[in-house]
Coordinates of C-alpha atoms in Angstrom, one line a residue:
Chain A
M1 CA -32.9 -10.5 -99.7
K2 CA -35.0 -13.2 -97.8
N3 CA -35.0 -15.9 -99.9
F4 CA -31.4 -15.0 -100.6
A5 CA -30.5 -15.6 -97.0
L6 CA -32.5 -18.8 -96.7
L7 CA -30.1 -20.1 -99.2
V8 CA -27.4 -19.4 -98.1
V9 CA -28.7 -21.0 -94.8
S10 CA -29.6 -24.2 -96.6
L11 CA -26.4 -24.0 -98.5
A12 CA -24.3 -24.2 -95.7
L13 CA -26.2 -26.9 -93.8
A14 CA -26.1 -28.9 -96.7
A15 CA -22.2 -28.3 -96.9
G16 CA -22.5 -29.0 -93.1
A17 CA -23.4 -32.5 -93.7
T18 CA -20.2 -33.3 -95.0
A19 CA -18.6 -32.4 -91.8
N20 CA -16.4 -29.7 -93.0
D21 CA -13.6 -28.6 -90.7
K22 CA -14.0 -25.2 -92.2
L23 CA -17.3 -24.6 -91.6
F24 CA -19.1 -24.6 -88.1
I25 CA -22.7 -24.5 -87.7
S26 CA -25.0 -23.5 -84.9
G27 CA -28.2 -22.4 -83.6
F28 CA -30.3 -20.9 -81.1
G29 CA -34.2 -20.8 -80.3
S30 CA -37.0 -19.5 -78.1
I31 CA -40.3 -20.7 -77.8
I32 CA -42.6 -18.2 -75.5
G33 CA -45.7 -18.2 -74.8
S34 CA -47.6 -15.5 -72.7
Q35 CA -51.1 -14.1 -71.7
V36 CA -52.0 -10.7 -70.3
V37 CA -54.4 -11.8 -67.2
D38 CA -55.0 -8.6 -66.0
G39 CA -54.7 -5.2 -68.0
S40 CA -55.0 -4.8 -71.7
G41 CA -51.6 -5.2 -73.0
Y42 CA -47.6 -5.5 -72.4
V43 CA -45.0 -4.7 -75.0
A44 CA -42.6 -7.4 -73.8
D45 CA -40.4 -7.0 -77.1
Y46 CA -39.6 -3.3 -78.0
P47 CA -37.1 -3.4 -80.8
N48 CA -39.2 -5.7 -82.1
I49 CA -42.4 -5.2 -81.1
G50 CA -43.4 -8.0 -79.3
V51 CA -46.8 -7.3 -77.6
Y52 CA -49.4 -9.4 -75.7
D53 CA -52.8 -9.2 -74.8
D54 CA -55.4 -11.3 -73.3
Q55 CA -55.4 -14.7 -75.3
F56 CA -52.2 -16.9 -74.7
D57 CA -50.1 -15.8 -77.7
I58 CA -46.7 -18.0 -78.8
G59 CA -46.7 -15.6 -81.9
Q60 CA -44.4 -12.8 -80.6
E61 CA -41.2 -13.9 -78.9
S62 CA -40.9 -17.1 -80.2
K63 CA -37.3 -17.1 -83.1
L64 CA -34.9 -19.4 -84.3
G65 CA -31.6 -18.7 -85.3
I66 CA -28.7 -20.7 -87.4
Q67 CA -25.0 -18.9 -87.6
T68 CA -22.3 -20.7 -90.2
R69 CA -19.0 -19.2 -89.5
A70 CA -16.8 -20.7 -92.2
T71 CA -12.8 -20.6 -91.5
I72 CA -11.1 -19.2 -94.7
S73 CA -7.7 -18.8 -93.0
D74 CA -6.1 -18.7 -89.7
E75 CA -6.7 -14.9 -89.5
L76 CA -9.7 -14.6 -91.4
S77 CA -13.6 -16.0 -91.1
A78 CA -16.9 -15.2 -92.2
T79 CA -20.3 -15.1 -90.2
L80 CA -23.7 -15.5 -91.0
Q81 CA -26.6 -15.7 -88.3
V82 CA -29.7 -15.6 -89.9
M83 CA -33.1 -15.5 -87.9
S84 CA -36.9 -16.1 -88.1
R85 CA -38.9 -14.7 -85.4
A86 CA -42.5 -15.3 -84.7
N87 CA -43.4 -11.1 -84.5
N88 CA -42.1 -10.8 -88.2
E89 CA -44.4 -13.3 -90.1
Y90 CA -41.1 -15.8 -89.4
E91 CA -39.3 -14.2 -92.5
A92 CA -35.7 -15.1 -92.4
E93 CA -33.4 -11.8 -91.8
V94 CA -30.0 -11.7 -91.9
E95 CA -29.3 -10.5 -88.4
W96 CA -25.2 -10.6 -88.7
L97 CA -22.6 -11.0 -91.8
F98 CA -19.3 -9.9 -91.4
V99 CA -15.7 -11.0 -91.9
N100 CA -13.7 -11.0 -89.0
Y101 CA -10.0 -10.4 -89.4
A102 CA -7.4 -11.5 -86.6
L103 CA -5.3 -8.5 -86.6
D104 CA -3.2 -10.5 -83.6
D105 CA -4.2 -13.1 -80.9
D106 CA -5.9 -10.5 -79.1
L107 CA -6.9 -7.8 -81.9
E108 CA -9.6 -8.1 -84.3
L109 CA -11.4 -6.3 -87.0
Q110 CA -15.2 -7.1 -88.1
A111 CA -17.1 -5.5 -91.1
G112 CA -20.6 -6.2 -92.0
K113 CA -23.7 -6.0 -90.6
L114 CA -23.2 -6.0 -86.5
R115 CA -25.3 -5.6 -83.5
V116 CA -24.9 -1.9 -81.7
P117 CA -22.9 -2.9 -78.9
V118 CA -24.8 -0.4 -76.5
Y119 CA -26.4 -2.5 -73.9
Y120 CA -24.6 -5.3 -72.3
F121 CA -26.7 -8.2 -73.8
S122 CA -27.1 -6.2 -76.6
E123 CA -25.5 -8.5 -79.0
F124 CA -26.5 -11.6 -77.5
M125 CA -30.3 -10.5 -76.1
D126 CA -32.0 -12.9 -78.8
V127 CA -29.9 -16.1 -77.1
G128 CA -32.5 -16.7 -74.2
Y129 CA -30.2 -20.1 -73.0
A130 CA -27.4 -17.0 -71.9
Y131 CA -29.6 -15.1 -69.5
P132 CA -31.5 -16.1 -66.5
W133 CA -35.0 -14.1 -67.4
I134 CA -37.5 -15.3 -69.6
R135 CA -36.7 -11.9 -71.6
V136 CA -34.2 -9.0 -71.3
P137 CA -35.8 -6.8 -69.4
A138 CA -38.4 -4.9 -71.7
D139 CA -38.5 -1.1 -70.3
A140 CA -34.4 -1.1 -70.1
Y141 CA -34.0 -2.6 -73.6
S142 CA -36.0 -0.3 -75.9
L143 CA -33.5 1.3 -78.3
D144 CA -35.2 0.6 -81.8
V145 CA -31.6 0.6 -83.4
T146 CA -30.4 -2.8 -83.4
S147 CA -28.0 -3.1 -86.0
F148 CA -25.8 -1.2 -88.2
N149 CA -23.5 -1.7 -91.2
G150 CA -19.8 -0.6 -90.7
L151 CA -16.3 -1.8 -89.0
Q152 CA -15.6 -3.1 -85.5
L153 CA -12.4 -3.3 -83.3
N154 CA -12.6 -5.6 -80.5
H155 CA -9.5 -5.6 -77.9
R156 CA -9.5 -8.5 -75.2
T157 CA -6.4 -9.1 -73.1
Y158 CA -5.9 -10.8 -69.6
M159 CA -3.5 -9.6 -66.8
G160 CA -3.2 -10.2 -62.8
G161 CA -6.6 -11.7 -63.0
F162 CA -8.6 -8.8 -64.7
N163 CA -9.9 -9.8 -68.1
F164 CA -10.5 -6.3 -70.4
A165 CA -12.1 -6.1 -73.6
T166 CA -12.3 -3.1 -75.4
T167 CA -14.5 -2.5 -78.5
L168 CA -14.5 0.6 -81.0
Y169 CA -17.1 0.8 -84.0
A170 CA -18.7 3.1 -86.6
G171 CA -21.2 2.3 -89.1
R172 CA -24.4 3.8 -90.1
N173 CA -28.2 2.0 -90.2
S174 CA -29.6 3.9 -92.9
P175 CA -31.2 1.7 -95.2
R176 CA -31.7 3.0 -98.6
S177 CA -35.3 3.2 -98.2
P178 CA -35.9 3.2 -94.4
E179 CA -38.3 1.1 -93.2
D180 CA -41.2 2.2 -91.1
S181 CA -39.7 2.2 -87.3
E182 CA -42.3 -0.3 -85.8
I183 CA -41.5 0.7 -82.4
M184 CA -42.2 4.5 -82.9
S185 CA -44.9 3.9 -85.5
F186 CA -46.7 1.9 -82.7
I187 CA -46.1 4.5 -80.0
F188 CA -46.5 7.6 -81.9
G189 CA -49.3 6.2 -84.3
G190 CA -49.0 7.2 -88.1
N191 CA -45.7 6.5 -89.8
V192 CA -42.4 7.0 -88.2
K193 CA -39.1 6.5 -90.4
R194 CA -35.4 6.5 -88.9
S195 CA -32.2 6.4 -90.1
F196 CA -28.8 7.0 -88.4
T197 CA -25.7 7.8 -89.5
D198 CA -22.0 8.7 -88.7
M199 CA -22.8 6.2 -85.9
L200 CA -19.3 5.8 -84.0
G201 CA -19.2 4.2 -80.2
F202 CA -16.7 2.5 -77.9
G203 CA -17.0 0.1 -74.6
F204 CA -15.0 -1.4 -72.2
E205 CA -15.5 -4.1 -69.8
V206 CA -13.6 -5.0 -66.7
S207 CA -14.3 -8.8 -65.4
T208 CA -13.1 -11.4 -63.3
D209 CA -14.9 -14.4 -62.3
S210 CA -17.2 -12.7 -59.7
T211 CA -17.3 -9.2 -61.1
I212 CA -18.2 -7.3 -64.3
A213 CA -18.0 -3.9 -65.1
K214 CA -18.8 -2.3 -68.7
V215 CA -19.9 1.0 -70.0
T216 CA -20.4 2.2 -73.3
Y217 CA -20.9 5.3 -75.2
S218 CA -22.4 5.9 -78.7
Q219 CA -23.3 9.2 -81.3
A220 CA -25.4 9.2 -84.2
N221 CA -27.0 11.8 -86.2
M222 CA -30.5 10.4 -86.4
E223 CA -33.1 11.6 -88.9
Q224 CA -36.5 10.9 -89.0
T225 CA -39.6 11.6 -90.8
R226 CA -43.3 11.2 -89.9
S227 CA -46.4 10.8 -92.0
N228 CA -49.5 10.2 -91.7
S229 CA -49.4 11.1 -87.7
F230 CA -52.3 12.1 -85.6
D231 CA -51.9 15.9 -85.7
A232 CA -50.6 16.9 -89.4
A233 CA -48.1 19.6 -87.5
D234 CA -46.2 16.5 -86.5
D235 CA -45.3 15.3 -89.7
G236 CA -41.8 16.4 -91.6
T237 CA -38.5 15.4 -91.5
T238 CA -36.4 16.7 -88.7
T239 CA -32.3 15.4 -87.6
T240 CA -30.8 14.9 -84.0
D241 CA -27.9 14.4 -82.5
I242 CA -28.4 11.9 -80.3
N243 CA -25.6 10.1 -77.7
F244 CA -26.3 7.2 -75.6
I245 CA -24.1 6.0 -72.0
D246 CA -24.7 2.6 -70.5
V247 CA -23.4 1.3 -67.6
Y248 CA -23.6 -2.5 -66.5
L249 CA -22.7 -4.0 -63.0
Q250 CA -22.8 -7.6 -61.8
Q251 CA -21.4 -9.0 -58.9
N252 CA -21.9 -13.0 -57.9
F253 CA -21.9 -14.1 -54.2
G254 CA -21.2 -17.8 -54.9
S255 CA -24.9 -18.8 -56.4
F256 CA -26.3 -15.5 -55.6
S257 CA -25.9 -12.6 -58.6
V258 CA -27.1 -8.8 -58.7
M259 CA -27.3 -7.4 -62.0
L260 CA -27.8 -3.6 -62.2
E261 CA -27.6 -1.4 -65.6
Y262 CA -28.6 2.3 -66.5
N263 CA -28.7 3.7 -69.9
D264 CA -29.4 7.7 -70.2
Y265 CA -30.2 8.3 -74.0
D266 CA -30.2 11.8 -75.1
P267 CA -32.0 13.8 -75.8
F268 CA -34.9 11.6 -75.4
Y269 CA -35.1 8.9 -72.1
A270 CA -33.5 7.2 -69.4
S271 CA -33.7 3.2 -68.0
Y272 CA -32.5 0.9 -65.8
F273 CA -32.9 -2.6 -64.2
V274 CA -31.5 -4.7 -61.4
S275 CA -31.8 -8.0 -60.5
G276 CA -31.1 -10.7 -58.7
T277 CA -30.8 -14.3 -59.0
Y278 CA -30.5 -17.2 -56.8
Q279 CA -28.9 -20.5 -58.4
M280 CA -29.4 -24.2 -56.8
D281 CA -28.5 -27.0 -59.1
R282 CA -30.5 -26.7 -62.2
A283 CA -32.6 -23.9 -61.0
T284 CA -32.2 -20.4 -61.3
F285 CA -34.8 -18.3 -59.2
Y286 CA -35.1 -14.5 -59.9
L287 CA -36.1 -11.0 -59.2
M288 CA -36.1 -8.0 -61.6
H289 CA -36.9 -4.5 -61.9
S290 CA -36.9 -2.1 -64.8
Q291 CA -38.2 1.0 -65.4
F292 CA -38.2 3.4 -68.3
T293 CA -38.6 7.2 -68.3
L294 CA -38.8 9.6 -71.0
D295 CA -37.5 13.2 -70.7
S296 CA -40.5 15.0 -72.1
E297 CA -43.1 15.8 -69.6
I298 CA -46.5 17.8 -69.0
A299 CA -46.9 19.4 -65.9
G300 CA -44.1 17.9 -64.6
V301 CA -45.4 14.1 -65.7
P302 CA -43.3 12.4 -68.4
I303 CA -45.4 11.4 -71.6
E304 CA -44.4 8.1 -71.4
E305 CA -42.7 6.3 -67.9
H306 CA -43.4 2.4 -67.0
D307 CA -42.1 -0.1 -65.0
T308 CA -42.0 -4.1 -64.3
N309 CA -41.5 -5.8 -61.7
S310 CA -41.0 -10.1 -62.5
V311 CA -40.5 -12.8 -60.4
G312 CA -39.5 -16.2 -62.6
L313 CA -37.4 -19.1 -62.9
R314 CA -34.9 -20.9 -65.2
Y315 CA -34.5 -24.3 -64.8
D316 CA -32.0 -26.2 -66.8
Y317 CA -33.8 -29.5 -67.9
R318 CA -31.2 -30.4 -70.1
P319 CA -27.8 -29.7 -71.4
R320 CA -29.2 -27.4 -74.0
V321 CA -32.6 -26.9 -73.1
S322 CA -33.6 -24.6 -70.5
L323 CA -37.3 -23.8 -69.3
K324 CA -38.4 -20.7 -67.8
F325 CA -41.4 -19.6 -66.2
D326 CA -42.3 -15.8 -65.4
V327 CA -44.9 -13.8 -63.8
S328 CA -44.5 -9.8 -64.3
M329 CA -46.4 -6.9 -63.4
I330 CA -45.9 -3.8 -65.2
T331 CA -47.0 -0.4 -63.8
D332 CA -47.7 2.8 -66.1
T333 CA -47.4 6.4 -64.5
G334 CA -47.1 8.2 -67.6
V335 CA -49.2 10.6 -69.2
F336 CA -50.1 8.3 -72.0
A337 CA -50.4 5.0 -71.1
V338 CA -48.2 2.6 -74.0
N339 CA -51.3 0.2 -73.6
K340 CA -54.4 1.9 -72.4
D341 CA -57.1 -0.6 -70.7
A342 CA -60.6 0.0 -69.5
N343 CA -59.6 1.6 -65.9
N344 CA -57.6 4.2 -68.4
D345 CA -54.1 2.9 -67.1
G346 CA -51.3 0.7 -68.9
D347 CA -51.2 -1.6 -66.1
A348 CA -51.0 -5.2 -66.3
V349 CA -50.3 -8.4 -64.8
I350 CA -48.5 -11.2 -67.7
L351 CA -47.5 -14.8 -67.3
S352 CA -45.3 -16.2 -69.3
T353 CA -43.0 -19.8 -70.0
G354 CA -40.9 -20.7 -72.5
V355 CA -37.9 -22.9 -73.8
D356 CA -35.0 -21.8 -74.5
F357 CA -31.8 -24.1 -76.3
T358 CA -29.1 -23.7 -78.6
F359 CA -27.0 -26.5 -81.0
Chain B
M1 CA -18.9 -55.6 -35.2
K2 CA -18.4 -58.2 -38.2
T3 CA -21.5 -56.0 -40.3
F4 CA -19.5 -53.1 -39.3
K5 CA -16.4 -54.5 -41.1
H6 CA -18.4 -55.4 -44.0
V7 CA -20.0 -52.2 -44.5
V8 CA -16.4 -50.8 -44.3
L9 CA -15.1 -52.8 -46.7
L10 CA -17.9 -52.0 -48.7
A11 CA -17.5 -48.6 -48.9
L12 CA -14.0 -49.2 -49.4
L13 CA -14.6 -51.1 -52.5
F14 CA -16.6 -48.4 -54.0
W15 CA -15.2 -44.9 -52.5
V16 CA -11.7 -46.4 -53.3
P17 CA -11.8 -46.5 -57.4
L18 CA -14.0 -43.1 -57.5
S19 CA -11.2 -41.1 -55.7
F20 CA -8.6 -42.4 -58.0
A21 CA -10.8 -41.5 -61.1
E22 CA -8.5 -38.7 -62.2
L23 CA -8.6 -36.0 -64.8
A24 CA -5.5 -35.4 -66.4
V25 CA -5.1 -32.1 -68.9
I26 CA -3.1 -33.7 -72.1
V27 CA -0.6 -31.7 -74.2
H28 CA 2.0 -32.8 -77.7
K29 CA 5.2 -34.6 -75.7
S30 CA 6.8 -31.6 -77.6
N31 CA 5.4 -29.2 -75.4
T32 CA 7.4 -28.4 -72.1
D33 CA 5.3 -25.9 -70.6
S34 CA 4.0 -26.1 -67.2
M35 CA 0.3 -24.1 -67.0
S36 CA -1.3 -23.1 -63.9
A37 CA -4.9 -23.8 -63.1
D38 CA -5.7 -20.4 -64.4
H39 CA -4.3 -20.3 -67.7
L40 CA -5.8 -23.6 -68.2
Q41 CA -9.3 -22.5 -67.4
M42 CA -8.2 -19.6 -69.8
I43 CA -7.6 -21.9 -72.7
F44 CA -10.9 -23.6 -72.4
L45 CA -12.6 -20.6 -72.1
G46 CA -11.0 -19.0 -75.2
K47 CA -9.9 -16.0 -73.1
T48 CA -6.4 -17.0 -74.3
K49 CA -5.4 -18.5 -77.6
G50 CA -2.0 -19.9 -76.8
F51 CA 0.3 -21.6 -74.5
P52 CA 2.8 -19.8 -72.2
T53 CA 5.9 -20.5 -74.4
S54 CA 4.5 -23.3 -77.1
G55 CA 2.6 -21.1 -80.0
K56 CA -1.1 -21.8 -80.6
A57 CA -3.0 -23.9 -78.3
V58 CA -6.5 -25.0 -79.7
P59 CA -9.0 -27.0 -76.7
L60 CA -11.1 -30.0 -77.3
D61 CA -13.7 -31.4 -75.5
L62 CA -15.5 -34.5 -74.8
P63 CA -19.6 -34.9 -75.5
E64 CA -21.8 -34.1 -72.7
N65 CA -22.8 -37.3 -71.1
S66 CA -19.0 -37.9 -70.3
A67 CA -18.4 -38.4 -66.6
T68 CA -14.3 -37.3 -67.2
R69 CA -16.0 -34.0 -68.8
A70 CA -18.3 -33.3 -65.1
S71 CA -14.9 -33.6 -63.7
F72 CA -13.4 -31.4 -66.1
L73 CA -16.2 -28.8 -66.1
K74 CA -15.7 -28.4 -62.0
N75 CA -12.2 -28.7 -62.0
V76 CA -10.4 -26.9 -65.2
A77 CA -13.6 -24.7 -66.3
K78 CA -15.1 -24.1 -63.2
K79 CA -18.4 -23.9 -64.2
S80 CA -21.2 -25.7 -64.6
Q81 CA -22.8 -27.4 -67.5
S82 CA -25.3 -24.9 -68.5
Q83 CA -22.8 -22.3 -67.4
F84 CA -20.3 -23.5 -69.9
T85 CA -23.2 -23.7 -72.5
A86 CA -24.3 -20.6 -72.1
Y87 CA -20.6 -18.9 -72.0
W88 CA -20.2 -20.5 -75.4
A89 CA -23.1 -19.5 -77.0
K90 CA -22.9 -15.5 -75.8
L91 CA -19.6 -15.6 -77.5
M92 CA -20.5 -18.0 -80.6
F93 CA -23.6 -15.7 -81.2
T94 CA -21.8 -12.5 -81.2
G95 CA -18.7 -13.6 -83.6
K96 CA -16.5 -13.6 -80.5
G97 CA -15.5 -17.2 -80.3
V98 CA -16.1 -20.7 -80.9
P99 CA -16.2 -23.6 -78.5
P100 CA -14.0 -26.5 -78.2
K101 CA -14.7 -29.4 -80.8
V102 CA -16.1 -32.1 -79.7
V103 CA -14.8 -35.3 -79.6
D104 CA -16.4 -38.6 -79.3
T105 CA -13.5 -40.4 -77.3
E106 CA -11.1 -40.4 -74.8
A107 CA -9.2 -42.6 -77.5
D108 CA -9.8 -40.0 -80.0
M109 CA -8.4 -37.2 -77.8
V110 CA -5.5 -38.9 -77.2
A111 CA -4.7 -39.6 -80.8
L112 CA -5.2 -35.9 -82.0
V113 CA -3.5 -34.8 -78.6
A114 CA -0.4 -37.1 -80.0
K115 CA -0.5 -36.0 -83.0
N116 CA -0.7 -31.9 -83.3
P117 CA 1.5 -29.6 -81.0
S118 CA -1.4 -26.9 -80.6
I119 CA -4.1 -29.4 -79.2
I120 CA -4.4 -29.6 -75.9
G121 CA -7.1 -31.9 -74.4
Y122 CA -8.4 -34.0 -71.0
V123 CA -9.1 -37.7 -70.5
D124 CA -9.8 -39.8 -67.3
A125 CA -5.9 -40.4 -66.0
A126 CA -6.5 -44.3 -66.3
N127 CA -6.4 -43.4 -70.6
V128 CA -3.6 -41.6 -70.8
T129 CA -0.3 -43.6 -73.2
A130 CA 2.8 -42.9 -73.9
D131 CA 2.3 -40.6 -76.8
V132 CA 0.6 -37.7 -75.3
R133 CA 2.0 -35.6 -71.7
V134 CA 0.4 -34.4 -68.8
V135 CA 0.1 -31.2 -68.1
A136 CA -1.7 -31.1 -64.7
K137 CA -3.9 -33.5 -62.8
F138 CA -6.9 -32.9 -61.0

C-alpha cells in the first residue's frame, strides 16, 4: 500500500512536469525541532504520538504532504494526499483519497478516505503554514481517530455578509486488521486496538471577515480490544457508544485575534484551548492555554489531566515560508502523569522551533 | 525657499506617478455585470463560483513578486500575502478549493481574459487594452 502511494505520487509528479491543466499538484511541510529543558517528556502530538525528551529532536513532528488533484470533468475531480511523517519512520501514508462531485455551485459530495471533521483545525492540523502556532493545541487535539472511509456532503453559501458552511458525514474507521491505537497503547500500556463504526456527524459554521463560529457533533460505535495489559483483568473487548461535541469561536479585532475551542468527548473527557494573537507586519505573536481533563476520577482527582501554557512567534520569512518559535509549559495534575519525571510529576518546559512551508 | 521648491517638485515627480498606478479588475468584453467590491473579493477567495448574471467566474492571479499583486491583495482580496496563501492552503489541503491559477505576465493576463468569458483577472490600469472590459478600478 505504501509503495503504491509513492508510485501514484511519482506518476503524478511526472505528469505535472508536462504542465497539464487537468492536474494540480501542491504540497506542504514542516520541520519542527524541540527539546524538553525541564521535566522528562512532553506529548506534542497525541494522534500520531510525537513525544519529546531532553534531547533536541526533529524526528517527532516533521512532515511533508503532497497532494494531486485531477479534474475529470466540470463536476468531478479526484484528490490524493500522501503524507510522510517523521514519527512514522517517514513512511508514505494516504491521508486523503476521494472523488468530489459538484452537485451545484454550492453543494458537493465527497466519497473516499477523508479527515474526521470534528475540531475546527481537524482537516488541516498538519498544515502548519495555515495557523499561527508551532502546533495545534496538543491537549485539546488529542482524538485518536483522525480519518474515516465514507461520504461527506459540503454546502456553502453566502447571504448578507455572512458565509454559511454545513457538513454532513457518515462512514467508518474499522480497518480489516486494526492497527494498534498508538495513543491509547502509549497511555495505557499493552496493546489497544480500536475501530469505529456507524460514524455520523455534522458541522455548521457561520463566518464574516472578522468572526468565525463553528459547532460540530459526531457519534459512533467504538469497539476496543486490549491485550497484554499490565493487569490481565483489563484485557478483552468492549463496545461503547461515543459522541463528540465541539464549539469554536474566533473574533478578529484588527491586528488582534482571539480563538476559543471547547470539546466534550462522551464518555471520556473534555478539553479546550484559548489563544490570543497579535500581528505586526510579518510577525505574529501568540499566547495559548490548553487543557485536557479525563472524566474518570480517583478520590475526586481526574486520572489524566494536564494543561499547557505557550508563548510563541510566527515570522513570515518568505511568501510561502514561515518560521516559528515557541516556549511551552505543561502542568500535569492527573493521578497518573503522562510523562512522569524524577519529581514524580509530569510537569515540563519545552522549547520548539520550526519552519512551515507550502508549495 | 528655492530648495523648498525643488523638494516639492521632486516629491511631485515621485509621488504623482505612484498615485496614478491604478489597479484594474478586468473581464471579457461580453460581460456586462457590475460588481461590488464584496463580490470581487468573494470571487478571488473562491466563496462564489459565478458572476452576478454572466455565468461561471474563474479568477487568475499574478506572481508573488508583482507590484500589481500587492495592490490586488490590499484592495480586492483584503488580505496580507501570508494570509492569502494560508487561506488557500487551508481550502486546498482539505479538498475544498483550488487557488487562482498564476499567469506569468500582465500581457498574458489580458490575452487570457480577452479570449475566455469566464476568466476574471487584474492588471495595472496602464496595461489594459481595448480587448477587455474594466469592471472595477482601485
